[in-house]
Coordinates of C-alpha atoms and ligand atoms in Angstrom, one line a residue:
X578 CA 98.6 57.4 128.7
X579 CA 99.3 56.5 125.1
X580 CA 96.7 57.8 122.5
X581 CA 94.7 55.3 120.5
X582 CA 95.8 54.4 117.1
X583 CA 95.4 56.6 114.3
X584 CA 96.5 57.2 110.6
X585 CA 98.8 60.3 109.9
X586 CA 98.3 62.6 107.1
X587 CA 100.7 65.4 106.2
X588 CA 99.1 67.5 103.4
X589 CA 101.0 70.2 101.7
X590 CA 98.3 72.6 100.7
X591 CA 95.1 73.8 102.3
X592 CA 93.0 72.3 99.4
X593 CA 94.7 68.9 100.1
X594 CA 93.9 69.4 103.9
X595 CA 90.3 70.4 103.2
X596 CA 90.0 67.2 100.9
X597 CA 91.2 64.9 103.7
X598 CA 88.8 66.7 106.3
X599 CA 85.9 66.0 103.9
X600 CA 87.1 62.6 103.3
X601 CA 87.3 61.6 106.9
X602 CA 84.6 63.7 108.4
X603 CA 84.1 63.2 112.1
X604 CA 86.9 60.4 112.1
X605 CA 89.5 63.0 111.2
X606 CA 91.0 65.8 113.0
X607 CA 93.5 68.6 112.3
X608 CA 96.7 69.0 114.5
X609 CA 98.7 72.2 114.5
X610 CA 101.0 72.6 117.4
X611 CA 99.3 69.7 119.4
X612 CA 99.6 71.4 122.7
X613 CA 95.7 71.0 123.5
X614 CA 95.1 68.1 121.1
X615 CA 97.8 65.8 121.9
X616 CA 97.1 65.8 125.6
X617 CA 93.6 65.1 125.1
X618 CA 94.4 62.2 122.9
X619 CA 96.8 60.9 125.5
X620 CA 93.9 61.1 128.0
X621 CA 91.7 59.2 125.5
X622 CA 89.3 62.3 125.5
X623 CA 89.9 62.6 121.9
X624 CA 90.6 59.6 119.6
X625 CA 90.7 60.6 115.9
X626 CA 91.3 57.7 113.5
X627 CA 92.9 60.3 111.0
X628 CA 95.2 62.9 112.2
X629 CA 95.9 65.7 109.4
X630 CA 99.0 67.4 110.2
X631 CA 98.9 71.1 109.2
X632 CA 102.9 71.5 109.7
X633 CA 103.7 71.3 105.8
X634 CA 101.3 74.0 104.7
X635 CA 103.6 76.8 103.9
X636 CA 100.7 79.2 103.0
X637 CA 99.3 78.9 106.7
X638 CA 102.4 80.6 108.1
X639 CA 103.3 84.4 108.1
X640 CA 102.4 87.6 109.4
X641 CA 101.3 90.5 107.1
X642 CA 101.3 94.2 108.7
X643 CA 99.6 97.1 106.9
X644 CA 96.2 98.9 107.5
X645 CA 94.9 95.2 108.0
X646 CA 97.1 92.9 109.9
X647 CA 96.8 89.1 108.9
X648 CA 98.3 86.3 110.7
X649 CA 98.4 82.9 109.3
X650 CA 97.0 80.0 111.2
X651 CA 100.2 78.1 111.6
X652 CA 102.1 81.1 113.0
X653 CA 103.3 80.3 116.4
X654 CA 102.8 82.3 119.4
X655 CA 106.6 82.7 119.7
X656 CA 106.8 83.8 116.1
X657 CA 104.4 86.8 116.9
X658 CA 106.7 87.7 120.1
X659 CA 109.8 88.3 117.6
X660 CA 108.0 89.9 114.8
X661 CA 109.0 93.6 114.9
X662 CA 106.4 95.1 112.6
X663 CA 103.7 93.5 114.9
X664 CA 105.4 94.8 118.0
X665 CA 104.9 98.4 116.6
X666 CA 101.4 98.0 115.0
X667 CA 99.7 95.8 117.7
X668 CA 101.5 95.7 120.7
X669 CA 98.6 94.1 122.8
X670 CA 99.3 91.0 120.7
X671 CA 102.8 90.6 122.3
X672 CA 101.6 91.5 125.7
X673 CA 99.0 88.8 125.6
X674 CA 101.1 86.1 123.6
X675 CA 103.9 86.6 126.3
X676 CA 101.6 85.5 129.1
X677 CA 100.5 82.2 127.4
X678 CA 101.9 79.3 129.3
X679 CA 105.7 79.2 128.8
X680 CA 108.3 79.3 126.0
X681 CA 108.0 75.6 125.3
X682 CA 104.3 75.8 124.5
X683 CA 104.6 79.0 122.8
X684 CA 107.3 77.5 120.3
X685 CA 104.9 74.9 119.2
X686 CA 101.3 76.3 120.0
X687 CA 100.0 78.1 116.9
X688 CA 97.5 81.2 116.7
X689 CA 95.1 79.1 114.6
X690 CA 95.0 76.1 117.1
X691 CA 94.5 78.6 120.1
X692 CA 91.6 80.5 118.6
X693 CA 90.0 77.4 116.9
X694 CA 90.1 75.1 119.9
X695 CA 87.3 76.9 121.6
X696 CA 88.7 76.6 125.0
X697 CA 87.4 79.6 127.1
X698 CA 90.8 79.5 128.9
X699 CA 92.9 80.2 126.0
X700 CA 94.0 83.9 126.0
X701 CA 93.9 84.7 122.1
X702 CA 90.1 84.2 121.8
X703 CA 89.1 87.1 124.1
X704 CA 92.1 89.1 122.5
X705 CA 90.6 88.6 118.9
X706 CA 87.1 89.7 120.1
X707 CA 88.7 92.8 121.6
X708 CA 90.4 93.6 118.4
X709 CA 87.0 92.8 116.4
X710 CA 89.0 90.4 114.3
X711 CA 87.7 88.1 111.5
X712 CA 88.5 84.7 111.1
X713 CA 89.0 83.0 107.6
X714 CA 87.5 79.7 107.1
X715 CA 88.0 77.4 104.1
X716 CA 85.9 74.3 103.4
X717 CA 84.6 72.2 100.6
X718 CA 82.0 75.0 99.7
X719 CA 84.6 77.8 99.6
X720 CA 86.1 80.7 101.7
X721 CA 84.0 82.5 104.3
X722 CA 84.8 84.9 107.0
X723 CA 83.4 85.1 110.7
X724 CA 83.8 87.8 113.0
X725 CA 85.6 86.5 116.4
X726 CA 82.8 88.1 118.3
X727 CA 80.2 85.6 116.6
X728 CA 82.5 82.6 116.6
X729 CA 82.4 81.2 120.2
X730 CA 79.2 79.3 120.9
X731 CA 79.9 77.0 124.0
X732 CA 83.0 75.5 125.4
X733 CA 84.7 73.7 122.4
X734 CA 81.9 74.4 120.1
X735 CA 82.4 77.4 117.4
X736 CA 80.8 78.5 114.2
X737 CA 83.6 76.4 112.3
X738 CA 81.9 73.8 110.4
X739 CA 83.7 70.2 110.9
X740 CA 85.1 70.3 107.3
X741 CA 86.3 73.8 107.7
X742 CA 90.0 74.8 108.2
X743 CA 90.7 78.1 109.8
X744 CA 93.5 79.7 107.7
X745 CA 94.0 83.1 109.2
X746 CA 92.9 85.9 111.6
X747 CA 92.8 89.5 110.4
X748 CA 92.0 92.8 112.1
X749 CA 92.5 96.5 111.6
X750 CA 95.4 98.2 113.4
X751 CA 94.2 98.9 116.8
X752 CA 94.6 102.2 118.8
X753 CA 97.5 102.9 120.8
X754 CA 95.9 102.5 124.1
X755 CA 96.1 98.8 125.1
X756 CA 96.6 96.5 127.8
X757 CA 96.1 92.6 128.4
X758 CA 96.1 92.0 132.1
X759 CA 96.2 88.3 133.4
X760 CA 95.8 86.9 136.8
X761 CA 97.0 83.2 137.1
X762 CA 97.9 80.9 139.9
X763 CA 101.7 80.4 138.6
X764 CA 103.7 80.8 135.7
X765 CA 102.6 78.4 132.9
X766 CA 98.8 78.5 134.1
X767 CA 95.8 79.4 132.3
X768 CA 94.0 82.8 133.6
X769 CA 91.9 83.0 136.7
X770 CA 90.5 86.0 134.8
X771 CA 92.2 88.2 132.2
X772 CA 91.0 91.3 130.7
X773 CA 92.0 92.7 127.2
X774 CA 91.4 96.5 126.6
X775 CA 91.7 98.8 123.6
X776 CA 91.2 102.6 124.1
X777 CA 91.3 105.3 121.4
X778 CA 91.7 108.9 122.8
X779 CA 91.4 112.4 121.5
X780 CA 91.6 115.8 123.4
X781 CA 91.8 113.8 126.8
X782 CA 88.6 111.9 126.1
X783 CA 88.1 108.3 125.2
X784 CA 86.6 108.1 121.8
X785 CA 86.6 104.2 121.3
X786 CA 87.0 101.6 123.8
X787 CA 86.8 97.6 123.5
X788 CA 87.0 95.3 126.5
X789 CA 87.0 91.5 126.5
X790 CA 87.3 89.0 129.1
X791 CA 89.1 85.6 129.5
X792 CA 88.0 82.3 131.5
X793 CA 85.1 84.2 133.2
X794 CA 82.3 82.3 131.5
X795 CA 82.0 79.3 129.4
X796 CA 83.2 81.3 126.3
X797 CA 85.2 84.4 125.9
X798 CA 83.2 87.6 126.6
X799 CA 83.1 90.8 124.8
X800 CA 81.5 93.4 127.0
X801 CA 80.1 96.1 124.9
X802 CA 78.4 97.6 127.9
X803 CA 82.0 97.9 129.7
X804 CA 83.5 99.5 126.5
X805 CA 80.4 102.1 126.2
X806 CA 80.8 103.0 130.0
X807 CA 84.4 104.5 129.1
X808 CA 83.4 106.5 125.7
X809 CA 83.2 110.2 126.2
X810 CA 85.0 110.1 129.8
X811 CA 88.5 111.1 130.9
X812 CA 88.8 107.6 132.2
X813 CA 88.6 108.8 135.9
X814 CA 87.6 106.5 139.0
X815 CA 83.8 106.9 138.3
X816 CA 84.2 105.7 134.6
X817 CA 86.5 102.6 135.5
X818 CA 84.1 101.5 138.3
X819 CA 81.2 101.9 135.8
X820 CA 82.9 100.0 133.2
X821 CA 83.8 97.2 135.8
X822 CA 80.2 97.0 136.9
X823 CA 79.1 96.5 133.1
X824 CA 81.5 93.9 132.7
X825 CA 80.3 92.1 135.9
X826 CA 77.0 91.9 134.2
X827 CA 78.4 90.2 131.2
X828 CA 80.3 87.3 132.8
X829 CA 79.3 84.0 134.5
X830 CA 82.2 82.4 136.1
X831 CA 81.9 79.0 137.8
X832 CA 83.6 77.6 140.8
X833 CA 86.7 75.2 140.0
X834 CA 90.1 74.8 141.1
X835 CA 90.8 78.3 140.5
X836 CA 88.5 79.6 143.1
X837 CA 84.8 80.1 143.9
X838 CA 82.7 82.4 141.9
X839 CA 82.9 85.7 144.4
X840 CA 86.7 85.4 144.3
X841 CA 86.7 85.2 140.3
X842 CA 84.4 88.1 140.1
X843 CA 86.6 90.1 142.5
X844 CA 89.8 89.1 140.4
X845 CA 88.1 90.0 137.3
X846 CA 87.0 93.4 138.5
X847 CA 90.6 94.0 139.8
X848 CA 92.4 93.1 136.7
X849 CA 90.0 95.0 134.4
X850 CA 90.5 98.2 136.4
X851 CA 94.2 97.8 136.0
X852 CA 94.0 97.0 132.4
X853 CA 91.8 100.3 131.8
X854 CA 94.5 102.2 133.7
X855 CA 97.5 101.0 131.7
X856 CA 95.4 101.1 128.3
X857 CA 94.6 104.8 129.1
X858 CA 98.1 105.7 130.1
X859 CA 99.1 104.5 126.7
X860 CA 96.3 105.9 124.7
Ligands
FAD1132 P1 96.3 71.8 118.6 O1 96.4 71.2 119.8 O2 97.1 71.2 117.5 O3 94.9 71.9 118.1 C1 93.8 72.2 119.1 C2 92.3 72.2 118.5 O4 92.2 73.0 117.4 C3 92.2 70.9 117.8 O5 91.0 70.4 118.1 C4 92.4 70.9 116.3 O6 91.8 70.2 115.6 C5 92.0 72.4 116.2 N1 92.8 73.1 115.1 C6 94.0 73.6 115.2 N2 94.3 74.4 114.1 C7 93.1 74.4 113.4 C8 92.9 75.1 112.2 N3 94.0 75.8 111.8 N4 91.8 75.1 111.7 C9 90.7 74.3 112.4 N5 91.0 73.8 113.4 C10 92.1 73.9 114.0 N6 97.0 78.7 126.0 C11 96.6 79.9 126.4 O7 96.1 80.7 125.5 N7 97.1 80.4 127.6 C12 97.6 79.6 128.5 O8 98.0 80.1 129.4 C13 98.0 78.3 128.2 N8 98.6 77.6 129.0 C14 99.0 76.3 128.6 C15 99.8 75.4 129.3 C16 100.2 74.1 128.9 C17 101.1 73.3 129.9 C18 99.9 73.8 127.7 C19 100.2 72.3 127.2 C20 99.0 74.3 126.8 C21 98.6 75.5 127.2 N9 98.0 76.5 126.4 C22 97.7 77.7 126.8 C23 97.5 76.0 125.1 C24 98.4 76.5 123.9 O9 98.4 77.8 123.8 C25 97.9 75.7 122.8 O10 99.1 75.6 121.8 C26 96.6 76.0 122.1 O11 95.6 76.2 122.7 C27 96.4 75.2 120.9 O12 97.2 75.6 119.8 P2 97.8 74.3 119.1 O13 98.6 75.0 117.8 O14 98.6 73.6 120.0 O15 96.7 73.4 118.4

């Protein structure tokens, strides 16, 4: 189908974009890569009267790597994949980004669009929760930061106010032990279930662990209990099974065209165990 008619705006600064968002309220919508929004508009499930294109805002692009890693909202998923500094500092990002859709989608799909959309099937939200990332939001009343772990409220409902622009994600450089494991039906598909795991180790023991899951509840899930089940252990079979059992207590999958609930729980358990094993090997 063809989208409903809209007026097109192309601001060249964050301030101009926020002005347009304030002016048009719920009749306006920002578009980043358009790979989630444009299909919705074609299906007439979204019909903004004003489309505010972020492609002309240079300040929203770029990756800074230091003690804190900062990724501008308009950085594409492909740009993350070719950034060498990021590959050294936070390889889990590349492992996850490589599993998003296909190169065509990744060439346009942005980090900001992926995390702002609030789709529980997107891969970056759970990853950002695993990393304990913070999202920078700029609105008419100024700038604020929200933790990724507090951002997702319901499917497509987030802590972002309507007139706020998500400008960047930032997080501390993660520990070496990492894995993003994704089970999908075919290349280009969203996850049946995916697991993000970060493990810090000292003297053969886990000293820090973070676990988050994609597409096994109506929001991405950070399982504090699963991480805690690993801490202090040498990541043996008992510890892994304890973490998987804890994760099962935090997820709430529903039956859909990717399978019944029992199957999804089984897949979630298998991929989490695999992700923990790989992260531990690298820790
Ligand atoms: P857009 O579509 O432009 O925007 C999405 C939403 O976020 C809109 O509501 C928009 O208003 C809002 N938004 C965008 N940027 C901002 C901002 N800076 N501040 C505030 N609001 C903003 N994703 C995955 O993670 N894993 C997959 O496996 C996957 N498979 C896909 C397969 C296909 C065939 C397609 C078409 C998409 C797939 N995607 C997948 C989604 C893809 O990664 C999208 O690019 C992404 O979800 C949205 O990014 P975008 O830049 O295209 O955002």
